[in-house]
mmCIF file of C-alpha atoms and ligand atoms in Angstrom:
data_model
loop_
_atom_site.group_PDB
_atom_site.id
_atom_site.type_symbol
_atom_site.label_atom_id
_atom_site.label_comp_id
_atom_site.label_asym_id
_atom_site.label_seq_id
_atom_site.Cartn_x
_atom_site.Cartn_y
_atom_site.Cartn_z
ATOM 1 C CA MET A 1 30.716 50.750 -19.060
ATOM 2 C CA LYS A 2 32.304 54.106 -19.940
ATOM 3 C CA ILE A 3 30.773 55.925 -22.901
ATOM 4 C CA LEU A 4 32.315 58.917 -24.611
ATOM 5 C CA GLY A 5 29.538 61.268 -25.773
ATOM 6 C CA ILE A 6 29.842 63.907 -28.500
ATOM 7 C CA GLU A 7 27.335 66.695 -29.190
ATOM 8 C CA THR A 8 27.569 69.243 -32.041
ATOM 9 C CA SER A 9 23.963 69.589 -33.250
ATOM 10 C CA CYS A 10 23.741 73.380 -32.975
ATOM 11 C CA ASP A 11 26.150 75.921 -31.468
ATOM 12 C CA GLU A 12 27.660 73.985 -28.549
ATOM 13 C CA THR A 13 30.714 71.794 -29.047
ATOM 14 C CA SER A 14 30.614 69.241 -26.256
ATOM 15 C CA ALA A 15 32.265 66.000 -25.189
ATOM 16 C CA ALA A 16 31.651 63.960 -22.035
ATOM 17 C CA VAL A 17 32.407 60.647 -20.401
ATOM 18 C CA VAL A 18 29.572 58.967 -18.493
ATOM 19 C CA GLU A 19 29.751 55.591 -16.746
ATOM 20 C CA ASN A 20 26.781 53.196 -16.843
ATOM 21 C CA GLY A 21 24.396 55.933 -17.948
ATOM 22 C CA ILE A 22 24.516 57.805 -14.618
ATOM 23 C CA SER A 23 27.990 58.772 -13.351
ATOM 24 C CA ILE A 24 29.275 61.885 -15.069
ATOM 25 C CA ILE A 25 33.080 61.675 -15.161
ATOM 26 C CA SER A 26 33.522 64.744 -17.374
ATOM 27 C CA ASN A 27 31.329 67.104 -19.370
ATOM 28 C CA ILE A 28 33.011 69.860 -21.370
ATOM 29 C CA VAL A 29 30.803 72.377 -23.198
ATOM 30 C CA TYR A 30 32.199 75.075 -25.448
ATOM 31 C CA SER A 31 29.469 77.545 -26.390
ATOM 32 C CA GLN A 32 29.678 79.606 -29.587
ATOM 33 C CA VAL A 33 27.185 82.182 -28.277
ATOM 34 C CA GLU A 34 29.726 85.021 -28.364
ATOM 35 C CA ILE A 35 30.427 84.276 -32.040
ATOM 36 C CA HIS A 36 26.764 84.213 -33.140
ATOM 37 C CA LYS A 37 25.615 87.118 -30.944
ATOM 38 C CA SER A 38 26.240 89.801 -33.544
ATOM 39 C CA TYR A 39 23.972 87.939 -36.018
ATOM 40 C CA ASN A 40 21.126 87.633 -33.452
ATOM 41 C CA GLY A 41 21.001 83.891 -34.063
ATOM 42 C CA VAL A 42 23.015 80.849 -35.107
ATOM 43 C CA VAL A 43 24.631 81.017 -38.557
ATOM 44 C CA PRO A 44 24.919 77.352 -39.654
ATOM 45 C CA GLU A 45 28.085 77.690 -41.748
ATOM 46 C CA ILE A 46 29.898 79.584 -38.989
ATOM 47 C CA ALA A 47 28.696 77.010 -36.449
ATOM 48 C CA SER A 48 30.143 74.029 -38.338
ATOM 49 C CA ARG A 49 33.476 75.773 -38.928
ATOM 50 C CA ASN A 50 33.817 76.537 -35.225
ATOM 51 C CA HIS A 51 32.912 72.966 -34.235
ATOM 52 C CA LEU A 52 35.791 71.892 -36.436
ATOM 53 C CA ILE A 53 38.143 74.351 -34.727
ATOM 54 C CA LYS A 54 37.150 73.361 -31.169
ATOM 55 C CA MET A 55 36.264 69.658 -31.433
ATOM 56 C CA LEU A 56 39.671 68.130 -30.643
ATOM 57 C CA GLU A 57 40.427 70.580 -27.825
ATOM 58 C CA VAL A 58 37.062 69.817 -26.192
ATOM 59 C CA LEU A 59 37.671 66.067 -26.626
ATOM 60 C CA ASP A 60 41.128 66.333 -25.033
ATOM 61 C CA MET A 61 39.633 68.139 -22.033
ATOM 62 C CA ALA A 62 36.842 65.575 -21.608
ATOM 63 C CA LEU A 63 39.402 62.756 -21.757
ATOM 64 C CA ARG A 64 41.882 64.357 -19.355
ATOM 65 C CA ASP A 65 41.222 61.879 -16.544
ATOM 66 C CA VAL A 66 40.106 58.926 -18.656
ATOM 67 C CA PRO A 67 42.530 57.260 -21.047
ATOM 68 C CA LEU A 68 41.033 56.514 -24.458
ATOM 69 C CA SER A 69 41.767 52.832 -23.811
ATOM 70 C CA ASP A 70 39.133 52.918 -21.014
ATOM 71 C CA ILE A 71 36.354 54.026 -23.385
ATOM 72 C CA ASP A 72 33.911 51.206 -24.203
ATOM 73 C CA ALA A 73 31.766 52.955 -26.849
ATOM 74 C CA VAL A 74 31.330 56.298 -28.613
ATOM 75 C CA ALA A 75 27.865 57.911 -28.608
ATOM 76 C CA VAL A 76 27.142 60.854 -30.871
ATOM 77 C CA THR A 77 24.166 63.049 -31.750
ATOM 78 C CA ASN A 78 23.322 62.383 -35.410
ATOM 79 C CA GLY A 79 20.071 64.377 -35.557
ATOM 80 C CA PRO A 80 17.934 66.373 -35.542
ATOM 81 C CA GLY A 81 20.084 69.466 -35.921
ATOM 82 C CA LEU A 82 22.157 71.523 -38.335
ATOM 83 C CA ILE A 83 23.585 69.094 -40.876
ATOM 84 C CA GLY A 84 27.015 70.719 -41.221
ATOM 85 C CA SER A 85 27.398 70.885 -37.442
ATOM 86 C CA LEU A 86 26.193 67.309 -36.890
ATOM 87 C CA LEU A 87 28.673 66.024 -39.464
ATOM 88 C CA VAL A 88 31.630 67.374 -37.491
ATOM 89 C CA GLY A 89 30.650 65.393 -34.376
ATOM 90 C CA LEU A 90 29.546 62.329 -36.347
ATOM 91 C CA SER A 91 32.774 62.140 -38.364
ATOM 92 C CA THR A 92 34.859 62.572 -35.218
ATOM 93 C CA ALA A 93 32.888 59.805 -33.479
ATOM 94 C CA LYS A 94 33.213 57.482 -36.473
ATOM 95 C CA GLY A 95 36.976 58.037 -36.601
ATOM 96 C CA LEU A 96 37.324 57.344 -32.879
ATOM 97 C CA ALA A 97 35.081 54.274 -32.883
ATOM 98 C CA LEU A 98 36.906 52.845 -35.881
ATOM 99 C CA SER A 99 40.373 53.414 -34.464
ATOM 100 C CA LEU A 100 39.422 52.087 -31.006
ATOM 101 C CA ALA A 101 37.436 49.181 -32.489
ATOM 102 C CA LYS A 102 34.522 50.126 -30.207
ATOM 103 C CA PRO A 103 30.800 50.474 -31.004
ATOM 104 C CA LEU A 104 29.435 53.696 -32.481
ATOM 105 C CA ILE A 105 26.059 54.659 -30.973
ATOM 106 C CA PRO A 106 23.972 57.214 -32.902
ATOM 107 C CA VAL A 107 21.799 59.239 -30.521
ATOM 108 C CA ASN A 108 18.672 61.277 -31.211
ATOM 109 C CA HIS A 109 19.115 64.811 -29.836
ATOM 110 C CA VAL A 110 15.568 65.057 -28.429
ATOM 111 C CA GLU A 111 15.897 61.682 -26.689
ATOM 112 C CA ALA A 112 19.222 62.886 -25.276
ATOM 113 C CA HIS A 113 17.534 65.996 -23.818
ATOM 114 C CA MET A 114 14.860 63.770 -22.306
ATOM 115 C CA TYR A 115 17.587 61.684 -20.698
ATOM 116 C CA ALA A 116 19.174 64.655 -18.843
ATOM 117 C CA PRO A 117 16.864 64.356 -15.770
ATOM 118 C CA HIS A 118 17.800 60.640 -15.570
ATOM 119 C CA LEU A 119 21.448 61.621 -14.998
ATOM 120 C CA PHE A 120 20.446 63.119 -11.653
ATOM 121 C CA ASN A 121 17.374 61.162 -10.528
ATOM 122 C CA MET A 122 16.086 57.617 -10.378
ATOM 123 C CA ILE A 123 12.890 58.070 -12.403
ATOM 124 C CA ASP A 124 10.371 55.271 -12.663
ATOM 125 C CA PHE A 125 8.246 54.856 -15.771
ATOM 126 C CA PRO A 126 5.691 55.882 -16.848
ATOM 127 C CA TYR A 127 6.030 59.623 -16.871
ATOM 128 C CA ILE A 128 5.090 62.599 -19.026
ATOM 129 C CA GLY A 129 8.159 64.158 -20.667
ATOM 130 C CA LEU A 130 8.156 67.823 -21.666
ATOM 131 C CA VAL A 131 10.999 68.902 -23.966
ATOM 132 C CA ALA A 132 11.190 72.684 -24.344
ATOM 133 C CA SER A 133 14.138 73.959 -26.345
ATOM 134 C CA GLY A 134 15.116 76.359 -29.102
ATOM 135 C CA GLY A 135 14.123 73.883 -31.785
ATOM 136 C CA HIS A 136 11.351 71.826 -30.173
ATOM 137 C CA THR A 137 8.361 71.952 -27.855
ATOM 138 C CA LEU A 138 7.240 68.365 -27.358
ATOM 139 C CA LEU A 139 5.129 66.313 -24.973
ATOM 140 C CA TYR A 140 5.790 62.594 -24.682
ATOM 141 C CA MET A 141 4.134 59.765 -22.852
ATOM 142 C CA CYS A 142 7.206 57.809 -21.682
ATOM 143 C CA SER A 143 6.578 54.195 -20.726
ATOM 144 C CA GLY A 144 10.215 53.050 -21.044
ATOM 145 C CA TYR A 145 13.478 54.261 -22.627
ATOM 146 C CA ASP A 146 12.330 52.536 -25.756
ATOM 147 C CA SER A 147 8.686 53.370 -25.502
ATOM 148 C CA LEU A 148 8.269 57.071 -26.124
ATOM 149 C CA GLU A 149 4.958 58.197 -27.543
ATOM 150 C CA LEU A 150 4.800 61.707 -28.964
ATOM 151 C CA ILE A 151 1.451 63.167 -27.880
ATOM 152 C CA GLY A 152 1.881 66.900 -28.494
ATOM 153 C CA THR A 153 4.052 69.365 -30.344
ATOM 154 C CA THR A 154 4.145 72.984 -31.422
ATOM 155 C CA VAL A 155 2.010 73.916 -34.395
ATOM 156 C CA ASP A 156 4.423 76.751 -35.291
ATOM 157 C CA ASP A 157 7.391 78.208 -33.371
ATOM 158 C CA ALA A 158 9.201 76.392 -30.556
ATOM 159 C CA VAL A 159 9.024 78.114 -27.163
ATOM 160 C CA GLY A 160 12.795 78.860 -27.082
ATOM 161 C CA GLU A 161 12.532 80.252 -30.609
ATOM 162 C CA ALA A 162 9.751 82.593 -29.401
ATOM 163 C CA TYR A 163 11.973 83.763 -26.527
ATOM 164 C CA ASP A 164 14.765 84.480 -28.995
ATOM 165 C CA LYS A 165 12.451 86.355 -31.408
ATOM 166 C CA VAL A 166 10.864 88.511 -28.694
ATOM 167 C CA ALA A 167 14.338 89.327 -27.332
ATOM 168 C CA LYS A 168 15.239 90.499 -30.822
ATOM 169 C CA LEU A 169 12.095 92.710 -30.948
ATOM 170 C CA LEU A 170 13.194 94.241 -27.636
ATOM 171 C CA GLY A 171 16.766 94.699 -28.858
ATOM 172 C CA LEU A 172 18.125 92.517 -26.042
ATOM 173 C CA GLY A 173 20.483 90.249 -27.986
ATOM 174 C CA TYR A 174 20.964 86.496 -28.340
ATOM 175 C CA PRO A 175 20.139 83.996 -26.904
ATOM 176 C CA GLY A 176 16.932 85.599 -25.712
ATOM 177 C CA GLY A 177 15.781 83.052 -23.135
ATOM 178 C CA PRO A 178 18.111 83.883 -20.254
ATOM 179 C CA LEU A 179 17.939 87.650 -21.000
ATOM 180 C CA ILE A 180 14.123 87.766 -20.995
ATOM 181 C CA ASP A 181 13.992 85.492 -17.956
ATOM 182 C CA LYS A 182 16.207 87.923 -15.996
ATOM 183 C CA LEU A 183 14.306 91.058 -17.098
ATOM 184 C CA ALA A 184 10.921 89.439 -16.497
ATOM 185 C CA ARG A 185 11.700 88.919 -12.820
ATOM 186 C CA GLU A 186 11.860 92.719 -12.420
ATOM 187 C CA GLY A 187 8.765 93.568 -14.490
ATOM 188 C CA ASN A 188 5.004 93.589 -13.953
ATOM 189 C CA PRO A 189 3.206 91.165 -16.291
ATOM 190 C CA ASP A 190 -0.206 92.650 -15.496
ATOM 191 C CA ILE A 191 0.131 96.231 -16.803
ATOM 192 C CA PRO A 192 -3.066 97.440 -18.590
ATOM 193 C CA GLU A 193 -1.393 97.538 -22.047
ATOM 194 C CA PHE A 194 -1.116 93.761 -21.898
ATOM 195 C CA SER A 195 -4.451 92.973 -20.268
ATOM 196 C CA ASP A 196 -5.906 91.882 -23.635
ATOM 197 C CA MET A 197 -3.197 89.298 -24.368
ATOM 198 C CA PRO A 198 -4.717 86.318 -26.201
ATOM 199 C CA ARG A 199 -5.098 83.029 -24.306
ATOM 200 C CA LEU A 200 -2.757 80.808 -26.271
ATOM 201 C CA LEU A 201 -4.128 77.765 -28.089
ATOM 202 C CA PRO A 202 -7.365 76.825 -26.259
ATOM 203 C CA ASP A 203 -7.778 73.215 -25.138
ATOM 204 C CA THR A 204 -9.785 71.868 -28.075
ATOM 205 C CA GLU A 205 -9.711 68.115 -28.631
ATOM 206 C CA ARG A 206 -7.209 68.502 -31.484
ATOM 207 C CA ASP A 207 -4.845 70.821 -29.626
ATOM 208 C CA ARG A 208 -5.188 69.548 -26.067
ATOM 209 C CA TYR A 209 -1.457 68.751 -25.866
ATOM 210 C CA ASN A 210 -0.218 71.073 -28.608
ATOM 211 C CA PHE A 211 1.580 74.413 -28.330
ATOM 212 C CA SER A 212 1.598 77.578 -30.438
ATOM 213 C CA TYR A 213 3.949 80.524 -30.029
ATOM 214 C CA SER A 214 3.955 82.597 -33.217
ATOM 215 C CA GLY A 215 0.717 84.422 -32.190
ATOM 216 C CA LEU A 216 2.265 85.448 -28.890
ATOM 217 C CA LYS A 217 5.256 86.941 -30.660
ATOM 218 C CA THR A 218 2.909 88.918 -32.974
ATOM 219 C CA ALA A 219 0.761 90.050 -30.020
ATOM 220 C CA ILE A 220 3.878 91.414 -28.316
ATOM 221 C CA ALA A 221 5.000 93.143 -31.535
ATOM 222 C CA TYR A 222 1.597 94.935 -31.879
ATOM 223 C CA ARG A 223 1.513 96.043 -28.270
ATOM 224 C CA LEU A 224 5.082 97.322 -28.414
ATOM 225 C CA GLY A 225 3.812 100.259 -30.473
ATOM 226 C CA ARG A 226 1.441 101.274 -27.667
ATOM 227 C CA ILE A 227 3.965 101.799 -24.927
ATOM 228 C CA ARG A 228 7.107 103.837 -24.545
ATOM 229 C CA ASN A 229 10.208 101.769 -25.238
ATOM 230 C CA THR A 230 11.942 102.503 -21.934
ATOM 231 C CA ASP A 231 13.978 100.079 -19.829
ATOM 232 C CA ALA A 232 11.088 99.836 -17.353
ATOM 233 C CA ALA A 233 8.636 99.063 -20.177
ATOM 234 C CA LYS A 234 10.954 96.335 -21.504
ATOM 235 C CA LYS A 235 10.833 94.638 -18.114
ATOM 236 C CA ASP A 236 7.017 94.666 -18.156
ATOM 237 C CA ILE A 237 6.899 93.338 -21.732
ATOM 238 C CA ALA A 238 9.369 90.579 -20.841
ATOM 239 C CA ALA A 239 7.251 89.708 -17.787
ATOM 240 C CA ALA A 240 3.977 89.660 -19.787
ATOM 241 C CA PHE A 241 5.547 87.475 -22.483
ATOM 242 C CA GLN A 242 7.081 85.081 -19.975
ATOM 243 C CA LYS A 243 3.808 84.741 -18.048
ATOM 244 C CA SER A 244 1.896 83.728 -21.215
ATOM 245 C CA ALA A 245 4.642 81.495 -22.602
ATOM 246 C CA ILE A 246 5.074 79.506 -19.399
ATOM 247 C CA GLU A 247 1.315 79.365 -18.671
ATOM 248 C CA LEU A 248 0.836 77.574 -22.000
ATOM 249 C CA LEU A 249 3.656 75.077 -21.313
ATOM 250 C CA CYS A 250 2.210 74.269 -17.883
ATOM 251 C CA ARG A 251 -1.436 74.080 -18.987
ATOM 252 C CA LYS A 252 -0.802 71.596 -21.816
ATOM 253 C CA THR A 253 1.518 69.536 -19.617
ATOM 254 C CA LYS A 254 -1.153 69.336 -16.910
ATOM 255 C CA ASN A 255 -3.714 68.255 -19.507
ATOM 256 C CA ALA A 256 -1.424 65.338 -20.371
ATOM 257 C CA LEU A 257 -0.727 64.412 -16.728
ATOM 258 C CA ASN A 258 -4.435 64.394 -15.921
ATOM 259 C CA ASP A 259 -5.722 62.684 -19.085
ATOM 260 C CA PHE A 260 -3.089 59.936 -19.019
ATOM 261 C CA ASN A 261 -3.452 59.612 -15.245
ATOM 262 C CA VAL A 262 0.305 59.796 -14.766
ATOM 263 C CA LYS A 263 1.815 61.066 -11.517
ATOM 264 C CA ARG A 264 5.356 61.805 -12.772
ATOM 265 C CA LEU A 265 6.746 64.617 -14.901
ATOM 266 C CA ALA A 266 10.253 65.143 -16.323
ATOM 267 C CA VAL A 267 11.155 68.474 -17.938
ATOM 268 C CA SER A 268 14.165 68.997 -20.193
ATOM 269 C CA GLY A 269 15.589 71.212 -22.971
ATOM 270 C CA GLY A 270 17.164 74.680 -22.782
ATOM 271 C CA VAL A 271 13.918 76.370 -21.651
ATOM 272 C CA ALA A 272 13.796 74.019 -18.644
ATOM 273 C CA ALA A 273 16.394 76.397 -17.184
ATOM 274 C CA ASN A 274 13.682 79.091 -17.029
ATOM 275 C CA SER A 275 13.118 80.340 -13.486
ATOM 276 C CA LEU A 276 9.326 80.757 -13.770
ATOM 277 C CA LEU A 277 8.872 77.323 -15.406
ATOM 278 C CA ARG A 278 10.946 75.703 -12.651
ATOM 279 C CA GLU A 279 8.895 77.518 -10.018
ATOM 280 C CA GLU A 280 5.591 76.495 -11.610
ATOM 281 C CA ILE A 281 6.437 72.821 -12.118
ATOM 282 C CA LEU A 282 7.695 72.561 -8.543
ATOM 283 C CA LYS A 283 4.224 73.637 -7.392
ATOM 284 C CA LEU A 284 2.935 70.402 -8.931
ATOM 285 C CA LYS A 285 4.619 68.580 -6.058
ATOM 286 C CA TYR A 286 1.989 70.045 -3.731
ATOM 287 C CA GLU A 287 -0.639 68.412 -5.945
ATOM 288 C CA GLY A 288 0.952 64.988 -5.457
ATOM 289 C CA PHE A 289 3.072 64.809 -8.630
ATOM 290 C CA GLU A 290 6.718 63.715 -8.751
ATOM 291 C CA VAL A 291 8.633 66.342 -10.708
ATOM 292 C CA TYR A 292 12.086 65.838 -12.203
ATOM 293 C CA THR A 293 14.499 67.993 -14.133
ATOM 294 C CA ALA A 294 18.273 68.499 -14.443
ATOM 295 C CA PRO A 295 20.470 71.353 -13.174
ATOM 296 C CA ALA A 296 20.230 74.298 -15.593
ATOM 297 C CA GLU A 297 23.599 73.624 -17.283
ATOM 298 C CA TYR A 298 22.443 70.109 -18.189
ATOM 299 C CA CYS A 299 19.140 71.379 -19.645
ATOM 300 C CA SER A 300 20.862 73.110 -22.576
ATOM 301 C CA ASP A 301 22.951 71.187 -25.107
ATOM 302 C CA ASN A 302 25.667 69.003 -23.557
ATOM 303 C CA ALA A 303 27.349 65.679 -24.292
ATOM 304 C CA ALA A 304 26.687 64.047 -20.908
ATOM 305 C CA MET A 305 23.034 63.588 -21.860
ATOM 306 C CA VAL A 306 24.185 62.048 -25.178
ATOM 307 C CA ALA A 307 26.512 59.583 -23.444
ATOM 308 C CA GLY A 308 23.736 58.728 -20.946
ATOM 309 C CA ARG A 309 21.105 58.144 -23.601
ATOM 310 C CA GLY A 310 23.740 56.282 -25.645
ATOM 311 C CA TYR A 311 24.063 53.753 -22.815
ATOM 312 C CA GLN A 312 20.339 52.951 -23.084
ATOM 313 C CA ASP A 313 20.531 52.778 -26.892
ATOM 314 C CA TYR A 314 23.528 50.436 -26.610
ATOM 315 C CA LYS A 315 21.610 48.142 -24.254
ATOM 316 C CA ALA A 316 18.735 48.137 -26.759
ATOM 317 C CA GLY A 317 21.184 47.079 -29.492
ATOM 318 C CA ARG A 318 21.023 50.262 -31.527
ATOM 319 C CA ILE A 319 24.533 50.326 -32.895
ATOM 320 C CA GLY A 320 25.634 52.432 -35.865
ATOM 321 C CA ASN A 321 28.344 51.971 -38.457
ATOM 322 C CA LEU A 322 30.359 53.998 -40.950
ATOM 323 C CA ARG A 323 27.240 54.481 -43.068
ATOM 324 C CA THR A 324 25.249 56.078 -40.217
ATOM 325 C CA ASP A 325 23.930 59.358 -41.544
ATOM 326 C CA ALA A 326 23.095 62.738 -40.031
ATOM 327 C CA TYR A 327 19.518 64.072 -40.336
ATOM 328 C CA SER A 328 18.130 67.537 -39.823
ATOM 329 C CA ARG A 329 14.459 67.039 -38.973
ATOM 330 C CA LEU A 330 12.548 65.456 -36.129
ATOM 331 C CA SER A 331 9.990 64.083 -38.600
ATOM 332 C CA VAL A 332 12.041 60.883 -38.410
ATOM 333 C CA ILE A 333 10.119 60.387 -35.149
ATOM 334 C CA LYS A 334 6.478 60.667 -36.166
ATOM 335 C CA LYS A 335 3.635 61.330 -33.785
ATOM 336 C CA GLY A 336 3.123 58.010 -32.046
ATOM 337 C CA LYS A 337 5.556 55.399 -30.736
ATOM 338 C CA ARG A 338 9.311 55.445 -31.305
HETATM 339 O O1 KG4 B 1 18.165 72.880 -25.706
HETATM 340 P P1 KG4 B 1 18.903 74.061 -26.220
HETATM 341 O O2 KG4 B 1 20.239 74.387 -25.591
HETATM 342 O O3 KG4 B 1 19.146 73.974 -27.746
HETATM 343 C C1 KG4 B 1 18.234 73.379 -28.645
HETATM 344 O O4 KG4 B 1 18.283 72.146 -28.791
HETATM 345 O O5 KG4 B 1 17.424 74.157 -29.182
HETATM 346 O O6 KG4 B 1 17.900 75.306 -26.051
HETATM 347 C C2 KG4 B 1 18.263 76.613 -26.384
HETATM 348 C C3 KG4 B 1 17.066 77.494 -26.162
HETATM 349 C C4 KG4 B 1 17.258 78.919 -26.674
HETATM 350 O O7 KG4 B 1 16.134 79.274 -27.457
HETATM 351 C C5 KG4 B 1 17.335 79.758 -25.401
HETATM 352 O O8 KG4 B 1 16.840 81.075 -25.578
HETATM 353 C C6 KG4 B 1 16.444 78.944 -24.474
HETATM 354 O O9 KG4 B 1 16.770 77.605 -24.752
HETATM 355 N N1 KG4 B 1 16.729 79.240 -23.056
HETATM 356 C C7 KG4 B 1 15.823 79.774 -22.214
HETATM 357 C C8 KG4 B 1 16.479 79.965 -20.966
HETATM 358 N N2 KG4 B 1 17.769 79.517 -21.095
HETATM 359 C C9 KG4 B 1 17.902 79.076 -22.384
HETATM 360 N N3 KG4 B 1 14.532 80.122 -22.412
HETATM 361 C C10 KG4 B 1 13.863 80.662 -21.375
HETATM 362 N N4 KG4 B 1 14.430 80.902 -20.160
HETATM 363 C C11 KG4 B 1 15.719 80.562 -19.909
HETATM 364 N N5 KG4 B 1 16.249 80.792 -18.708
HETATM 365 ZN ZN1 ZN B 2 19.135 70.902 -27.774
#
């Protein structure tokens, strides 16, 4: 079964064709980063206008080797995300599904991210799923595609959001994640000015699987005043920030693996491209855990993960129609089972 996937939830316009939920036939991603750079973040109105400009070109490219007549269903992200941006992809998908007389499959963006590792690995259930992106930091107990239990989340900023904010403080530009990641590799996280960094969100019963990042951003802002703002200092600050940010992700994830007695971990979302996080989670293999992720370009927003997840949603009978709406917030999935 060939599914055409469409993703426009934030600032990537993407279309892909995936067969049977695993074989990626095409995956075209047009990133608007260059457009939003000068604003230090995504401007929603500009994002939706540019999705509109690029959508058909991206679709044409994704369908270059697959005639439309071969498409069996159209999967599309309908939330959570920026409403104006989502509507561009959703309307395009509705038009295509209607004209082809094929099913429309609405896909949850977070569930699509979680599917990315499945595109490249045979992963048995159950596993712990960590989603770390610009909009979300989430821990799930995954017992099946349709049995996802949210066990932890951020109490304030998402980890990717913290990367972007600290990059702004350092005057590095947008998006901050890859820029800080690169600088951090050349810096020393253990310089004395940062020796009093707070240990983020202790493991109390309430917050055992939760994350918090706004305090880290503030801690960095305070300490910035204490050191000279040279290029060398920026590298050390980036390294100190990255060490704390990733330590928290790994600590809470390990809490979940141990408490739920699960031996498998899958990591997804834009921050899963982070070099230190990838290094740290790979170490878990030496402790007997199976660790899965996707290549870096499939960790950030792309339509292949939407088409893949759409295949599972289709099999579960979750079909949309012309009334299918877009939604902005994750609160549609409450803590607990899907
Ligand atoms: O999943 P994604 O593409 O979009 C959302 O759904 O949010 O994630 C984007 C986020 C941005 O905050 C970006 O700074 C972060 O992922 N990111 C990284 C890295 N690459 C992207 N964060 C840390 N290290 C990276 N290498
Ligand atoms: Zn995303």
